[in-house]
């Protein structure tokens, strides 16, 4: 027979464990192979996030929206705890609690095979029109030059539209993650007719680390701490590799 004090201790442990478990709700976007509702485990970044939260005893729920909407809801809607995946920027740190890095991706440019561009410094790009996705963080140096009007940019609402503008000659380069480009060129019907004309420029902007942006406040601090602890218990690189194949 179990001693009463032992039984009480067991029950307290069980109930404290249940009460500690949280359902974390994050927004994201359709950004394959990192995030996408139709992919295995909803993409590489979702798989990492879910594994890290599970390791910390929490459950992750992800809801998908267009990028600007995903960011807005994460910031303004009390029903969400944050959004991901995001690149680091000092501006974001003023508005959100950034997690520890949860993987990375090679950010650079798509270009036409018939118009391969050689560049070594961002100043070399001043003579070109560069396609960007509205609302995306790129690199600090690139975004600073754009903000100062030192680069000619043309904004699109998503990566596919950005690539279509490139294919039609309305831009000379399109900022994009290499893995995203490979995925879209091989699988998206809208790009099928132009996929063979596009390639990834050989010079990277940066190998960008990916983050979750949590709402500021006591809850955000608590779940970001739990997430970071969970990250330390999983093999992020192995999970990313299993989804990205590199």
Coordinates of C-alpha atoms in Angstrom, one line a residue:
X1 CA 0.0 0.0 0.0
X2 CA 1.3 3.5 -0.9
X3 CA 2.0 5.7 2.0
X4 CA -0.3 8.8 2.1
X5 CA 2.5 11.2 2.1
X6 CA 4.0 9.5 -1.0
X7 CA 0.6 9.6 -2.8
X8 CA 0.2 13.3 -2.0
X9 CA 3.7 13.9 -3.4
X10 CA 2.9 12.0 -6.6
X11 CA -0.4 13.9 -7.1
X12 CA 1.3 17.2 -6.5
X13 CA 4.0 16.3 -9.1
X14 CA 1.3 15.3 -11.7
X15 CA -0.8 18.4 -11.2
X16 CA 2.2 20.7 -11.2
X17 CA 3.4 19.1 -14.4
X18 CA 0.0 19.5 -16.1
X19 CA -0.3 23.1 -15.0
X20 CA 3.2 23.9 -16.2
X21 CA 2.4 22.5 -19.7
X22 CA 1.4 25.3 -22.1
X23 CA -0.2 25.5 -25.5
X24 CA 1.9 28.0 -27.4
X25 CA 0.3 29.6 -30.5
X26 CA 2.5 31.1 -33.1
X27 CA 1.8 32.6 -36.6
X28 CA 3.8 31.8 -39.6
X29 CA 3.7 32.1 -43.4
X30 CA 3.9 29.8 -46.5
X31 CA 7.7 29.7 -46.9
X32 CA 8.6 26.2 -48.0
X33 CA 10.7 24.3 -47.2
X34 CA 10.9 26.0 -43.8
X35 CA 7.2 26.5 -43.2
X36 CA 4.2 25.1 -45.2
X37 CA 1.0 23.4 -44.1
X38 CA 1.3 20.7 -46.7
X39 CA 4.9 19.6 -46.0
X40 CA 5.9 16.9 -43.6
X41 CA 5.7 18.3 -40.1
X42 CA 4.8 21.5 -41.7
X43 CA 8.3 22.3 -42.7
X44 CA 11.9 22.3 -41.3
X45 CA 11.4 25.3 -39.0
X46 CA 8.1 24.1 -37.6
X47 CA 9.6 20.7 -37.0
X48 CA 12.5 22.3 -35.0
X49 CA 10.1 24.6 -33.1
X50 CA 7.7 21.7 -32.2
X51 CA 10.6 19.5 -31.1
X52 CA 12.1 22.2 -28.9
X53 CA 8.7 23.0 -27.2
X54 CA 8.0 19.3 -26.7
X55 CA 11.4 18.9 -25.1
X56 CA 10.3 21.7 -22.7
X57 CA 7.0 20.1 -22.0
X58 CA 4.9 22.4 -24.2
X59 CA 2.7 21.9 -27.2
X60 CA 3.0 24.2 -30.3
X61 CA 0.2 25.2 -32.5
X62 CA 1.1 27.1 -35.7
X63 CA -1.4 29.1 -37.9
X64 CA -0.5 30.3 -41.3
X65 CA -1.1 33.7 -42.8
X66 CA 0.3 36.1 -45.4
X67 CA 3.6 37.5 -43.9
X68 CA 2.4 41.0 -43.0
X69 CA -0.7 39.5 -41.4
X70 CA 1.3 36.9 -39.5
X71 CA 3.5 39.6 -38.0
X72 CA 0.6 41.9 -37.2
X73 CA -1.4 39.2 -35.4
X74 CA 1.7 38.1 -33.4
X75 CA 2.1 41.7 -32.3
X76 CA -1.5 42.8 -31.8
X77 CA -3.6 39.8 -31.1
X78 CA -3.6 38.5 -27.6
X79 CA -4.4 35.0 -28.9
X80 CA -0.9 34.5 -30.3
X81 CA 2.4 34.3 -28.5
X82 CA 4.6 35.4 -31.5
X83 CA 5.6 34.5 -35.0
X84 CA 8.4 32.8 -36.9
X85 CA 10.8 32.2 -38.7
X86 CA 12.4 35.6 -38.7
X87 CA 15.8 37.1 -39.3
X88 CA 17.5 39.1 -36.6
X89 CA 17.4 42.9 -36.6
X90 CA 17.9 45.5 -33.9
X91 CA 14.5 47.0 -34.7
X92 CA 12.8 43.7 -33.9
X93 CA 14.5 43.5 -30.5
X94 CA 12.6 46.7 -29.6
X95 CA 9.2 45.0 -30.2
X96 CA 9.7 41.3 -29.5
X97 CA 11.7 38.9 -27.4
X98 CA 13.9 37.0 -29.9
X99 CA 14.7 33.3 -29.2
X100 CA 18.0 31.7 -29.6
X101 CA 18.8 30.7 -33.2
X102 CA 16.7 27.8 -34.4
X103 CA 18.6 27.0 -37.6
X104 CA 19.8 29.0 -40.6
X105 CA 19.4 29.6 -44.3
X106 CA 21.6 31.0 -47.1
X107 CA 20.2 34.4 -48.2
X108 CA 21.2 35.7 -51.6
X109 CA 19.8 36.6 -55.0
X110 CA 17.9 34.8 -57.8
X111 CA 19.0 36.0 -61.2
X112 CA 18.3 35.1 -64.9
X113 CA 20.8 32.6 -66.4
X114 CA 21.0 34.9 -69.4
X115 CA 21.9 37.9 -67.1
X116 CA 24.3 36.5 -64.5
X117 CA 25.6 39.4 -62.3
X118 CA 29.0 39.6 -60.6
X119 CA 29.2 41.6 -57.5
X120 CA 31.5 41.8 -54.4
X121 CA 30.0 44.7 -52.5
X122 CA 26.5 46.1 -52.1
X123 CA 27.6 49.3 -53.8
X124 CA 28.1 47.2 -57.0
X125 CA 24.3 46.6 -57.0
X126 CA 23.4 50.3 -57.3
X127 CA 23.0 50.1 -61.0
X128 CA 20.5 47.2 -60.8
X129 CA 16.8 47.0 -59.8
X130 CA 16.5 44.5 -57.0
X131 CA 13.3 42.7 -56.2
X132 CA 12.4 42.4 -52.5
X133 CA 9.4 41.0 -50.6
X134 CA 7.5 43.6 -48.7
X135 CA 7.9 43.3 -44.9
X136 CA 10.8 40.9 -45.0
X137 CA 14.0 41.6 -43.0
X138 CA 17.1 41.0 -45.2
X139 CA 20.5 42.0 -43.9
X140 CA 21.2 45.1 -41.9
X141 CA 23.5 46.6 -44.5
X142 CA 21.2 45.9 -47.4
X143 CA 18.1 47.2 -45.6
X144 CA 19.9 50.3 -44.5
X145 CA 20.9 51.1 -48.1
X146 CA 17.3 50.5 -49.2
X147 CA 16.0 52.8 -46.5
X148 CA 18.4 55.5 -47.6
X149 CA 17.4 55.2 -51.2
X150 CA 20.9 54.0 -52.2
X151 CA 19.5 50.8 -53.9
X152 CA 16.7 50.6 -56.5
X153 CA 14.2 48.1 -55.2
X154 CA 10.9 46.8 -56.4
X155 CA 8.6 45.2 -53.8
X156 CA 6.4 42.2 -54.2
X157 CA 4.0 40.6 -51.7
X158 CA 5.7 37.2 -51.7
X159 CA 8.6 35.2 -53.1
X160 CA 6.7 33.8 -56.1
X161 CA 5.6 37.2 -57.3
X162 CA 9.1 38.5 -56.8
X163 CA 10.5 35.7 -59.0
X164 CA 7.9 36.3 -61.7
X165 CA 8.9 39.9 -61.8
X166 CA 12.5 38.8 -62.2
X167 CA 11.5 36.4 -65.0
X168 CA 9.6 39.1 -66.9
X169 CA 12.6 41.5 -66.7
X170 CA 11.0 44.0 -64.3
X171 CA 14.0 43.4 -61.9
X172 CA 17.6 42.2 -62.3
X173 CA 17.9 40.4 -59.1
X174 CA 15.4 39.0 -56.5
X175 CA 16.4 38.6 -52.8
X176 CA 15.6 35.0 -51.7
X177 CA 16.8 32.1 -49.6
X178 CA 18.6 29.5 -51.6
X179 CA 16.5 26.6 -50.2
X180 CA 13.3 28.5 -50.8
X181 CA 14.3 29.2 -54.4
X182 CA 15.1 25.5 -55.1
X183 CA 11.8 24.4 -53.6
X184 CA 9.7 26.9 -55.6
X185 CA 11.5 26.3 -58.9
X186 CA 11.0 22.6 -58.6
X187 CA 7.4 22.6 -57.3
X188 CA 5.4 25.7 -57.9
X189 CA 3.0 25.6 -60.9
X190 CA 3.2 29.4 -61.4
X191 CA 6.9 29.2 -62.0
X192 CA 6.9 26.1 -64.2
X193 CA 7.3 28.0 -67.5
X194 CA 10.2 30.2 -66.2
X195 CA 12.0 27.9 -63.8
X196 CA 14.6 26.8 -66.3
X197 CA 15.6 30.5 -66.9
X198 CA 16.4 31.3 -63.2
X199 CA 19.4 30.4 -61.0
X200 CA 20.8 31.4 -57.6
X201 CA 23.6 34.0 -57.8
X202 CA 26.9 32.5 -56.5
X203 CA 27.6 35.3 -54.0
X204 CA 25.6 35.1 -50.8
X205 CA 24.3 38.1 -48.9
X206 CA 24.6 36.1 -45.6
X207 CA 23.9 32.8 -44.1
X208 CA 21.0 34.0 -42.0
X209 CA 20.1 32.5 -38.6
X210 CA 16.4 32.0 -37.9
X211 CA 14.5 33.0 -34.8
X212 CA 11.1 33.0 -33.1
X213 CA 9.8 36.5 -32.2
X214 CA 7.8 36.3 -28.9
X215 CA 5.5 39.0 -27.5
X216 CA 7.1 41.1 -24.9
X217 CA 5.8 40.5 -21.3
X218 CA 6.0 38.0 -18.6
X219 CA 4.4 35.2 -20.7
X220 CA 6.7 35.9 -23.6
X221 CA 9.7 35.8 -21.2
X222 CA 8.5 32.5 -19.7
X223 CA 7.9 30.6 -23.0
X224 CA 11.0 32.0 -24.7
X225 CA 13.1 30.7 -21.8
X226 CA 11.4 27.3 -22.1
X227 CA 11.9 27.3 -25.8
X228 CA 15.6 28.1 -25.5
X229 CA 16.0 25.3 -22.9
X230 CA 14.2 22.9 -25.3
X231 CA 16.5 23.9 -28.1
X232 CA 19.4 22.8 -26.1
X233 CA 18.0 19.3 -25.7
X234 CA 17.4 18.6 -29.5
X235 CA 19.7 18.3 -32.5
X236 CA 18.6 21.3 -34.6
X237 CA 21.0 20.6 -37.4
X238 CA 19.8 17.0 -37.8
X239 CA 16.2 18.1 -38.0
X240 CA 16.9 20.9 -40.5
X241 CA 19.0 18.5 -42.6
X242 CA 16.2 15.9 -42.7
X243 CA 13.8 18.4 -44.2
X244 CA 16.2 20.5 -46.4
X245 CA 18.4 17.6 -47.6
X246 CA 21.7 19.5 -47.3

